[in-house]
XYZ file of C-alpha atoms in Angstrom:
332
model
C 0.000 0.000 0.000
C 1.197 3.508 -0.821
C 0.442 6.165 1.787
C 0.504 9.970 1.582
C 0.584 11.673 4.985
C 0.212 15.419 5.455
C 1.991 17.022 8.391
C 1.276 20.472 9.816
C 2.351 22.779 12.626
C 0.857 20.563 15.324
C 1.553 17.073 13.986
C 4.801 17.626 12.144
C 6.490 15.277 9.660
C 8.751 13.786 12.336
C 5.726 12.889 14.489
C 4.098 11.322 11.439
C 7.207 9.321 10.603
C 7.437 7.940 14.137
C 3.711 7.359 14.572
C 3.157 5.614 11.243
C 6.186 3.343 11.577
C 4.010 0.228 11.847
C 2.975 0.759 8.216
C 6.610 0.971 7.174
C 7.455 -2.133 9.218
C 5.014 -4.211 7.196
C 6.394 -2.963 3.878
C 4.060 -0.099 3.010
C 5.504 2.954 1.274
C 4.990 6.229 3.142
C 5.402 9.687 1.609
C 5.206 12.580 4.059
C 4.533 16.146 2.926
C 4.305 19.250 5.054
C 1.229 21.527 5.082
C 2.675 23.678 7.858
C 1.801 27.386 7.917
C 4.027 30.324 8.923
C 2.420 30.210 12.388
C 0.025 27.960 14.274
C -2.450 30.865 14.288
C -2.396 30.847 10.465
C -3.099 27.119 10.479
C -5.987 27.591 12.908
C -7.457 30.337 10.726
C -7.462 28.017 7.710
C -8.896 25.225 9.823
C -11.692 27.481 11.057
C -12.494 28.488 7.475
C -12.634 24.828 6.461
C -14.940 23.994 9.368
C -17.253 26.878 8.483
C -17.171 26.749 4.677
C -16.120 23.200 3.803
C -12.923 21.455 2.635
C -12.900 23.095 -0.797
C -12.704 26.601 0.723
C -8.925 26.372 1.319
C -6.564 25.471 -1.526
C -3.768 22.943 -1.096
C -0.660 23.771 -3.158
C -0.297 21.618 -6.252
C 3.258 20.695 -5.225
C 1.830 18.791 -2.247
C -0.449 16.819 -4.565
C 2.233 15.422 -6.855
C 1.403 11.875 -8.032
C -1.795 11.998 -5.948
C -3.314 9.362 -8.247
C -0.803 6.738 -7.036
C -1.801 6.642 -3.355
C -4.091 4.140 -1.646
C -4.371 5.991 1.664
C -4.197 9.681 2.560
C -3.560 10.578 6.205
C -4.381 14.128 7.294
C -5.006 16.146 10.404
C -5.990 19.610 9.134
C -5.104 19.460 5.434
C -8.462 19.714 3.623
C -9.451 16.847 1.351
C -12.134 18.205 -0.937
C -13.615 17.239 -4.274
C -10.634 18.347 -6.372
C -8.240 16.113 -4.469
C -10.693 13.215 -4.411
C -11.252 13.497 -8.176
C -7.482 13.481 -8.765
C -6.736 10.588 -6.404
C -7.870 7.874 -8.790
C -6.404 4.979 -6.770
C -7.515 6.220 -3.348
C -9.257 3.708 -1.101
C -9.001 5.311 2.352
C -8.765 8.749 3.954
C -7.516 8.724 7.530
C -8.224 11.773 9.688
C -6.045 12.311 12.751
C -8.921 13.881 14.671
C -12.242 12.886 16.149
C -14.120 15.078 13.688
C -13.852 14.903 9.899
C -14.886 18.447 8.975
C -11.866 18.829 6.678
C -12.936 15.905 4.464
C -15.862 15.812 2.049
C -17.003 12.477 3.463
C -20.140 12.126 1.385
C -18.285 12.787 -1.869
C -15.463 10.450 -0.877
C -17.864 7.628 -0.087
C -19.614 8.165 -3.422
C -16.217 7.248 -4.921
C -15.979 4.101 -2.753
C -13.402 5.730 -0.471
C -13.635 4.876 3.226
C -13.151 7.799 5.628
C -11.738 6.874 9.041
C -11.404 9.241 12.000
C -9.356 8.813 15.174
C -12.033 8.893 17.836
C -10.856 9.678 21.336
C -7.406 10.792 20.187
C -7.489 13.801 22.510
C -9.968 12.422 25.031
C -7.593 12.739 27.959
C -6.621 16.266 26.966
C -10.254 17.397 26.802
C -11.221 15.535 29.979
C -8.396 17.064 32.000
C -9.248 20.496 30.624
C -12.903 19.999 31.551
C -11.922 19.360 35.155
C -9.802 22.505 34.969
C -12.785 24.524 33.725
C -14.929 23.229 36.570
C -12.371 24.206 39.188
C -11.564 27.526 37.525
C -15.203 28.610 37.513
C -16.419 27.210 40.817
C -13.313 28.263 42.776
C -12.776 31.577 40.944
C -9.247 30.700 39.853
C -9.285 32.484 36.496
C -10.976 35.657 37.702
C -8.658 36.042 40.707
C -5.638 35.547 38.464
C -6.908 38.298 36.153
C -7.523 40.576 39.146
C -4.084 39.915 40.629
C -2.519 41.032 37.334
C -4.301 44.348 37.919
C -3.036 44.546 41.522
C -6.504 43.726 42.906
C -6.810 41.327 45.868
C -10.201 40.017 44.787
C -12.579 38.453 47.298
C -15.932 39.466 45.814
C -17.260 36.764 43.481
C -20.649 35.945 41.939
C -20.733 32.792 44.109
C -19.060 34.329 47.185
C -21.852 33.153 49.504
C -21.792 29.571 48.267
C -18.367 28.561 46.934
C -18.576 24.779 46.443
C -16.241 21.810 46.564
C -16.513 19.098 43.935
C -16.554 16.397 46.600
C -20.090 15.468 47.536
C -21.638 17.259 44.540
C -23.629 15.606 41.776
C -21.934 15.944 38.396
C -24.137 15.263 35.396
C -22.403 14.113 32.212
C -24.355 14.545 28.983
C -22.753 12.077 26.576
C -20.658 9.219 27.930
C -18.108 8.670 25.181
C -14.333 8.535 25.588
C -14.197 12.020 27.081
C -17.258 11.747 29.284
C -15.997 8.519 30.834
C -12.637 10.053 31.713
C -14.261 13.166 33.171
C -16.430 10.942 35.322
C -13.454 8.909 36.552
C -11.455 12.025 37.419
C -14.311 13.619 39.336
C -15.336 10.373 41.002
C -11.802 10.283 42.443
C -12.623 13.686 43.952
C -15.668 12.099 45.661
C -18.278 13.560 43.334
C -21.402 11.538 42.580
C -21.478 10.860 38.837
C -24.728 10.575 36.925
C -25.027 10.476 33.144
C -27.435 10.460 30.254
C -26.514 8.803 26.978
C -29.129 6.876 25.059
C -26.406 4.760 23.439
C -24.868 3.610 26.748
C -26.855 1.278 29.005
C -24.624 1.349 32.073
C -21.074 2.147 33.092
C -19.004 1.212 36.156
C -20.061 3.118 39.265
C -21.892 5.877 37.405
C -25.667 6.138 37.615
C -27.573 6.338 34.351
C -30.671 8.541 34.462
C -33.692 8.118 32.244
C -33.663 11.486 30.468
C -31.684 14.644 29.840
C -34.288 16.544 31.879
C -33.612 14.356 34.904
C -29.870 14.823 34.444
C -30.232 18.588 34.306
C -32.522 18.844 37.319
C -30.267 16.729 39.536
C -26.873 18.141 38.554
C -24.857 20.598 40.612
C -22.409 20.676 37.707
C -23.585 19.826 34.188
C -20.852 19.041 31.657
C -21.514 18.454 27.952
C -19.748 15.790 25.908
C -22.189 15.040 23.089
C -21.540 15.024 19.372
C -23.292 17.679 17.323
C -26.165 16.277 15.279
C -29.494 17.658 14.145
C -30.937 16.189 17.337
C -28.344 17.682 19.704
C -27.996 21.164 18.157
C -29.138 23.645 20.855
C -30.070 20.726 23.064
C -29.354 23.075 25.965
C -31.890 25.804 25.248
C -33.881 28.282 27.310
C -36.234 25.586 28.619
C -33.383 23.271 29.626
C -31.467 26.094 31.316
C -34.608 26.894 33.314
C -34.518 23.328 34.680
C -31.035 23.785 36.182
C -30.612 24.541 39.860
C -29.922 28.236 40.594
C -26.700 27.039 42.260
C -25.625 24.897 39.269
C -22.820 25.375 36.735
C -22.786 24.576 33.008
C -19.502 23.396 31.443
C -18.983 23.141 27.680
C -15.632 22.011 26.297
C -17.326 20.101 23.473
C -19.096 22.049 20.718
C -20.748 25.466 20.805
C -23.690 24.182 18.768
C -24.899 22.156 21.751
C -25.919 25.352 23.539
C -28.308 28.139 22.566
C -25.863 30.980 23.254
C -28.396 33.839 23.576
C -30.390 31.732 26.042
C -27.253 30.996 28.081
C -26.238 34.659 28.096
C -29.700 35.579 29.361
C -29.577 32.899 32.072
C -26.180 34.142 33.245
C -27.215 37.802 33.149
C -30.309 37.106 35.191
C -28.374 34.731 37.481
C -30.758 31.876 36.824
C -27.718 29.611 37.135
C -24.620 30.228 39.208
C -22.088 30.193 36.393
C -20.648 28.622 33.276
C -17.274 27.736 31.779
C -16.874 27.628 27.995
C -14.099 26.690 25.591
C -16.039 26.885 22.344
C -18.278 29.490 20.702
C -20.527 29.938 17.674
C -18.248 32.727 16.420
C -14.522 32.151 16.795
C -12.395 33.970 17.660
C -14.866 35.379 20.163
C -15.850 38.867 18.900
C -14.754 41.875 20.953
C -18.399 42.867 21.426
C -19.520 39.430 22.640
C -21.907 39.688 25.614
C -19.941 36.849 27.258
C -17.059 39.276 27.828
C -19.225 41.518 30.024
C -20.425 38.737 32.316
C -18.811 38.142 35.696
C -20.127 34.608 36.204
C -18.465 32.851 33.271
C -14.964 31.481 32.617
C -13.869 31.726 28.972
C -10.997 29.960 27.207
C -9.946 30.110 23.569
C -10.807 26.632 22.227
C -7.837 24.960 23.911
C -9.262 21.778 25.379
C -7.942 19.220 22.916
C -4.586 20.825 22.180
C -1.727 19.160 24.042
C 1.657 18.036 22.767
C 0.947 14.521 24.037
C -2.350 14.273 22.154
C -0.796 15.418 18.888
C 2.295 13.214 19.330
C 0.322 10.047 20.063
C -2.392 10.420 17.408
C -0.572 8.973 14.353
C 0.348 5.844 16.302
C -3.217 5.453 17.565
C -4.567 5.828 14.038
C -2.091 3.308 12.630
C -2.976 0.730 15.276
C -6.692 1.047 14.632
C -6.356 1.112 10.854
C -4.148 -1.966 10.684
C -6.331 -3.864 13.120
C -9.422 -3.298 10.962
C -8.113 -2.976 7.401
C -4.594 -4.361 7.453
C -5.325 -8.085 7.390
């Protein structure tokens, strides 16, 4: 099998070479080409455009597509694989995406050409799960806002939750979506003596966690509600005004998954009117977050710049994880 792998600023050619070594060991030919940008910020801008406008919205230089018709498998993290590349790759049988999502690949068009598209589910699950715990602690314990105040020489003691600052231990944490990430979040917080409940219609039971019968029940019982669902037509704005009204006034909403899960105007209203205690968010409908975003004026929200899945360890380990899964399923 002949393999074309695209590196970038975050999974560079050396990481690809090391991670895909199991292909080389069995005699496959690997060609690695570099789609790195001048800066990581430039790469992220192109990636954001691809996610918003589709894989054909960003051009890949022709030099990177040399002999594209000779490859059986293309491996990519951010390099967009749109219709032009698919039409040119006459021998292509597989597209491997070194991410959980496949927004940079025209999956439907690829499959219409009998090309199998394979993602790397859970590749940054630990990174996102650890970050989620960080968001919970940052918001409930006022870590981020006191840091910002200290930088301004303010010894801050006045917080939105100053009369009821909680500990995670003993609280009920509701996990909406018990995939790779949700399971790790639950394990981490269970070790902190939280009670873990979850709702996921595709998971019947899991370890010591309690499954509840509906999202409404999950919301009503949770002191901390953390979202780990995929975005589908069914889950878009699944947390809307009505669902936010079901949360306890003392509860916190955490979203390190996808912005589309939450009706942002409804959340902003709930935070403004203090219908919930607070929220912590890593993802937004408009990114970068606009300077006039109402979120920036709220005191009871912790905001981060879409960082949850980005760790050196996650990027370094992804090619190896992909290779293992690919060869197990398709390498016989």
